[in-house]
């Protein structure tokens, strides 16, 4: 398996609801095996493979947040 890790800065996330929404949307993207949201640093770390960066950005957008 070709494991990848991508990190996205998502400055609009502020609470547990934000975290849950992002995890749900990004977790549904093909190839994603893990989603870690850090509300302090505003980072979303996605693991899996192969990962489609555009699909993950679209999923974060679908959750209501913009990638910086």
GROMACS .gro file of N, CA, C and O in nm:
model
  272
    1UNK      N    1   0.085  -0.120   0.000
    1UNK     CA    2   0.000   0.000   0.000
    1UNK      C    3   0.088   0.125   0.000
    1UNK      O    4   0.190   0.130   0.069
    2UNK      N    5   0.049   0.221  -0.076
    2UNK     CA    6   0.124   0.345  -0.088
    2UNK      C    7   0.062   0.450   0.004
    2UNK      O    8  -0.023   0.528  -0.037
    3UNK      N    9   0.103   0.451   0.130
    3UNK     CA   10   0.044   0.542   0.228
    3UNK      C   11   0.092   0.685   0.206
    3UNK      O   12   0.209   0.708   0.177
    4UNK      N   13  -0.001   0.777   0.222
    4UNK     CA   14   0.028   0.920   0.207
    4UNK      C   15  -0.025   0.993   0.328
    4UNK      O   16  -0.120   0.949   0.392
    5UNK      N   17   0.032   1.109   0.354
    5UNK     CA   18  -0.021   1.200   0.455
    5UNK      C   19  -0.025   1.339   0.393
    5UNK      O   20   0.075   1.386   0.338
    6UNK      N   21  -0.141   1.402   0.399
    6UNK     CA   22  -0.157   1.539   0.350
    6UNK      C   23  -0.207   1.624   0.466
    6UNK      O   24  -0.293   1.580   0.543
    7UNK      N   25  -0.157   1.747   0.475
    7UNK     CA   26  -0.200   1.840   0.580
    7UNK      C   27  -0.262   1.962   0.514
    7UNK      O   28  -0.209   2.019   0.419
    8UNK      N   29  -0.377   2.001   0.567
    8UNK     CA   30  -0.451   2.116   0.515
    8UNK      C   31  -0.473   2.215   0.628
    8UNK      O   32  -0.511   2.176   0.738
    9UNK      N   33  -0.450   2.343   0.601
    9UNK     CA   34  -0.480   2.449   0.698
    9UNK      C   35  -0.623   2.494   0.676
    9UNK      O   36  -0.659   2.536   0.566
   10UNK      N   37  -0.706   2.482   0.781
   10UNK     CA   38  -0.848   2.517   0.770
   10UNK      C   39  -0.880   2.614   0.885
   10UNK      O   40  -0.926   2.573   0.992
   11UNK      N   41  -0.853   2.744   0.862
   11UNK     CA   42  -0.863   2.841   0.972
   11UNK      C   43  -1.003   2.864   1.027
   11UNK      O   44  -1.017   2.914   1.138
   12UNK      N   45  -1.107   2.825   0.956
   12UNK     CA   46  -1.243   2.851   1.003
   12UNK      C   47  -1.294   2.757   1.109
   12UNK      O   48  -1.401   2.781   1.166
   13UNK      N   49  -1.221   2.651   1.140
   13UNK     CA   50  -1.267   2.553   1.239
   13UNK      C   51  -1.245   2.608   1.380
   13UNK      O   52  -1.135   2.650   1.413
   14UNK      N   53  -1.350   2.603   1.463
   14UNK     CA   54  -1.337   2.658   1.597
   14UNK      C   55  -1.390   2.567   1.708
   14UNK      O   56  -1.365   2.595   1.824
   15UNK      N   57  -1.463   2.461   1.674
   15UNK     CA   58  -1.530   2.384   1.780
   15UNK      C   59  -1.542   2.237   1.743
   15UNK      O   60  -1.506   2.195   1.633
   16UNK      N   61  -1.597   2.161   1.835
   16UNK     CA   62  -1.616   2.018   1.813
   16UNK      C   63  -1.708   1.989   1.696
   16UNK      O   64  -1.690   1.890   1.625
   17UNK      N   65  -1.809   2.073   1.675
   17UNK     CA   66  -1.898   2.054   1.561
   17UNK      C   67  -1.820   2.068   1.430
   17UNK      O   68  -1.840   1.990   1.337
   18UNK      N   69  -1.733   2.168   1.424
   18UNK     CA   70  -1.649   2.187   1.305
   18UNK      C   71  -1.567   2.062   1.279
   18UNK      O   72  -1.560   2.012   1.167
   19UNK      N   73  -1.504   2.013   1.386
   19UNK     CA   74  -1.419   1.895   1.376
   19UNK      C   75  -1.498   1.775   1.325
   19UNK      O   76  -1.454   1.704   1.235
   20UNK      N   77  -1.617   1.753   1.381
   20UNK     CA   78  -1.700   1.639   1.341
   20UNK      C   79  -1.744   1.649   1.196
   20UNK      O   80  -1.742   1.550   1.122
   21UNK      N   81  -1.782   1.770   1.153
   21UNK     CA   82  -1.827   1.789   1.015
   21UNK      C   83  -1.715   1.761   0.916
   21UNK      O   84  -1.735   1.693   0.814
   22UNK      N   85  -1.597   1.811   0.946
   22UNK     CA   86  -1.482   1.789   0.857
   22UNK      C   87  -1.445   1.642   0.855
   22UNK      O   88  -1.421   1.584   0.748
   23UNK      N   89  -1.440   1.578   0.971
   23UNK     CA   90  -1.405   1.436   0.977
   23UNK      C   91  -1.504   1.351   0.898
   23UNK      O   92  -1.465   1.258   0.829
   24UNK      N   93  -1.632   1.384   0.908
   24UNK     CA   94  -1.734   1.307   0.837
   24UNK      C   95  -1.719   1.320   0.686
   24UNK      O   96  -1.721   1.220   0.614
   25UNK      N   97  -1.705   1.442   0.638
   25UNK     CA   98  -1.695   1.464   0.493
   25UNK      C   99  -1.565   1.409   0.436
   25UNK      O  100  -1.565   1.340   0.334
   26UNK      N  101  -1.454   1.438   0.501
   26UNK     CA  102  -1.324   1.393   0.450
   26UNK      C  103  -1.312   1.241   0.462
   26UNK      O  104  -1.257   1.175   0.374
   27UNK      N  105  -1.366   1.186   0.569
   27UNK     CA  106  -1.360   1.042   0.589
   27UNK      C  107  -1.432   0.963   0.482
   27UNK      O  108  -1.404   0.845   0.460
   28UNK      N  109  -1.526   1.028   0.411
   28UNK     CA  110  -1.602   0.962   0.306
   28UNK      C  111  -1.530   0.962   0.170
   28UNK      O  112  -1.574   0.897   0.076
   29UNK      N  113  -1.418   1.033   0.161
   29UNK     CA  114  -1.343   1.041   0.034
   29UNK      C  115  -1.268   0.910   0.011
   29UNK      O  116  -1.208   0.854   0.103
   30UNK      N  117  -1.272   0.863  -0.112
   30UNK     CA  118  -1.204   0.737  -0.148
   30UNK      C  119  -1.056   0.743  -0.112
   30UNK      O  120  -0.990   0.843  -0.138
   31UNK      N  121  -1.006   0.637  -0.050
   31UNK     CA  122  -0.865   0.627  -0.016
   31UNK      C  123  -0.830   0.678   0.122
   31UNK      O  124  -0.722   0.649   0.173
   32UNK      N  125  -0.919   0.755   0.184
   32UNK     CA  126  -0.889   0.812   0.315
   32UNK      C  127  -0.907   0.704   0.423
   32UNK      O  128  -1.013   0.640   0.429
   33UNK      N  129  -0.804   0.686   0.506
   33UNK     CA  130  -0.814   0.589   0.615
   33UNK      C  131  -0.811   0.657   0.751
   33UNK      O  132  -0.847   0.596   0.850
   34UNK      N  133  -0.768   0.783   0.755
   34UNK     CA  134  -0.765   0.854   0.883
   34UNK      C  135  -0.775   1.004   0.864
   34UNK      O  136  -0.722   1.059   0.767
   35UNK      N  137  -0.846   1.070   0.957
   35UNK     CA  138  -0.859   1.216   0.955
   35UNK      C  139  -0.834   1.264   1.096
   35UNK      O  140  -0.904   1.224   1.189
   36UNK      N  141  -0.733   1.349   1.114
   36UNK     CA  142  -0.703   1.404   1.246
   36UNK      C  143  -0.718   1.556   1.238
   36UNK      O  144  -0.655   1.620   1.154
   37UNK      N  145  -0.805   1.610   1.323
   37UNK     CA  146  -0.830   1.753   1.324
   37UNK      C  147  -0.770   1.813   1.451
   37UNK      O  148  -0.797   1.766   1.561
   38UNK      N  149  -0.687   1.917   1.434
   38UNK     CA  150  -0.629   1.987   1.547
   38UNK      C  151  -0.687   2.128   1.549
   38UNK      O  152  -0.652   2.212   1.466
   39UNK      N  153  -0.779   2.152   1.643
   39UNK     CA  154  -0.846   2.283   1.648
   39UNK      C  155  -0.752   2.395   1.690
   39UNK      O  156  -0.773   2.510   1.655
   40UNK      N  157  -0.647   2.362   1.767
   40UNK     CA  158  -0.552   2.465   1.811
   40UNK      C  159  -0.471   2.519   1.693
   40UNK      O  160  -0.455   2.639   1.677
   41UNK      N  161  -0.419   2.428   1.611
   41UNK     CA  162  -0.336   2.470   1.497
   41UNK      C  163  -0.419   2.492   1.371
   41UNK      O  164  -0.367   2.542   1.272
   42UNK      N  165  -0.547   2.451   1.376
   42UNK     CA  166  -0.639   2.462   1.260
   42UNK      C  167  -0.593   2.374   1.144
   42UNK      O  168  -0.615   2.407   1.028
   43UNK      N  169  -0.529   2.263   1.176
   43UNK     CA  170  -0.482   2.172   1.072
   43UNK      C  171  -0.569   2.048   1.064
   43UNK      O  172  -0.620   1.999   1.165
   44UNK      N  173  -0.585   1.999   0.941
   44UNK     CA  174  -0.650   1.871   0.916
   44UNK      C  175  -0.544   1.782   0.852
   44UNK      O  176  -0.492   1.816   0.746
   45UNK      N  177  -0.511   1.671   0.918
   45UNK     CA  178  -0.412   1.578   0.867
   45UNK      C  179  -0.485   1.454   0.818
   45UNK      O  180  -0.557   1.389   0.894
   46UNK      N  181  -0.469   1.426   0.689
   46UNK     CA  182  -0.540   1.316   0.625
   46UNK      C  183  -0.439   1.208   0.587
   46UNK      O  184  -0.336   1.238   0.525
   47UNK      N  185  -0.469   1.083   0.623
   47UNK     CA  186  -0.382   0.971   0.587
   47UNK      C  187  -0.461   0.871   0.503
   47UNK      O  188  -0.583   0.863   0.512
   48UNK      N  189  -0.387   0.796   0.424
   48UNK     CA  190  -0.449   0.695   0.338
   48UNK      C  191  -0.371   0.682   0.211
   48UNK      O  192  -0.254   0.718   0.204
   49UNK      N  193  -0.436   0.631   0.110
   49UNK     CA  194  -0.368   0.622  -0.017
   49UNK      C  195  -0.445   0.536  -0.115
   49UNK      O  196  -0.511   0.442  -0.075
   50UNK      N  197  -0.438   0.571  -0.242
   50UNK     CA  198  -0.388   0.702  -0.288
   50UNK      C  199  -0.487   0.812  -0.253
   50UNK      O  200  -0.608   0.789  -0.252
   51UNK      N  201  -0.435   0.931  -0.224
   51UNK     CA  202  -0.521   1.044  -0.186
   51UNK      C  203  -0.536   1.141  -0.301
   51UNK      O  204  -0.440   1.172  -0.370
   52UNK      N  205  -0.658   1.189  -0.318
   52UNK     CA  206  -0.690   1.289  -0.421
   52UNK      C  207  -0.706   1.423  -0.350
   52UNK      O  208  -0.807   1.448  -0.285
   53UNK      N  209  -0.601   1.506  -0.362
   53UNK     CA  210  -0.601   1.636  -0.292
   53UNK      C  211  -0.726   1.720  -0.326
   53UNK      O  212  -0.788   1.777  -0.237
   54UNK      N  213  -0.763   1.724  -0.453
   54UNK     CA  214  -0.879   1.805  -0.493
   54UNK      C  215  -1.008   1.753  -0.430
   54UNK      O  216  -1.094   1.831  -0.390
   55UNK      N  217  -1.021   1.620  -0.421
   55UNK     CA  218  -1.141   1.562  -0.362
   55UNK      C  219  -1.148   1.594  -0.212
   55UNK      O  220  -1.257   1.619  -0.158
   56UNK      N  221  -1.033   1.596  -0.146
   56UNK     CA  222  -1.031   1.627  -0.003
   56UNK      C  223  -1.064   1.775   0.019
   56UNK      O  224  -1.142   1.809   0.108
   57UNK      N  225  -1.008   1.862  -0.063
   57UNK     CA  226  -1.041   2.005  -0.053
   57UNK      C  227  -1.190   2.026  -0.077
   57UNK      O  228  -1.255   2.102  -0.005
   58UNK      N  229  -1.247   1.954  -0.174
   58UNK     CA  230  -1.390   1.964  -0.202
   58UNK      C  231  -1.472   1.915  -0.083
   58UNK      O  232  -1.577   1.973  -0.050
   59UNK      N  233  -1.426   1.810  -0.016
   59UNK     CA  234  -1.497   1.758   0.101
   59UNK      C  235  -1.494   1.858   0.216
   59UNK      O  236  -1.594   1.877   0.286
   60UNK      N  237  -1.379   1.923   0.236
   60UNK     CA  238  -1.369   2.025   0.341
   60UNK      C  239  -1.462   2.141   0.308
   60UNK      O  240  -1.532   2.194   0.394
   61UNK      N  241  -1.468   2.178   0.180
   61UNK     CA  242  -1.559   2.283   0.134
   61UNK      C  243  -1.704   2.241   0.159
   61UNK      O  244  -1.787   2.321   0.203
   62UNK      N  245  -1.736   2.115   0.131
   62UNK     CA  246  -1.871   2.061   0.150
   62UNK      C  247  -1.911   2.069   0.298
   62UNK      O  248  -2.027   2.091   0.331
   63UNK      N  249  -1.812   2.052   0.386
   63UNK     CA  250  -1.838   2.062   0.530
   63UNK      C  251  -1.859   2.207   0.574
   63UNK      O  252  -1.900   2.233   0.686
   64UNK      N  253  -1.830   2.302   0.484
   64UNK     CA  254  -1.854   2.442   0.513
   64UNK      C  255  -1.731   2.524   0.547
   64UNK      O  256  -1.741   2.633   0.601
   65UNK      N  257  -1.614   2.470   0.514
   65UNK     CA  258  -1.489   2.538   0.550
   65UNK      C  259  -1.399   2.555   0.430
   65UNK      O  260  -1.405   2.477   0.337
   66UNK      N  261  -1.315   2.657   0.435
   66UNK     CA  262  -1.221   2.685   0.326
   66UNK      C  263  -1.081   2.643   0.366
   66UNK      O  264  -1.038   2.666   0.480
   67UNK      N  265  -1.009   2.583   0.272
   67UNK     CA  266  -0.870   2.551   0.294
   67UNK      C  267  -0.788   2.675   0.264
   67UNK      O  268  -0.807   2.739   0.161
   68UNK      N  269  -0.699   2.710   0.356
   68UNK     CA  270  -0.618   2.831   0.340
   68UNK      C  271  -0.511   2.810   0.233
   68UNK      O  272  -0.466   2.700   0.211
   0.00000   0.00000   0.00000
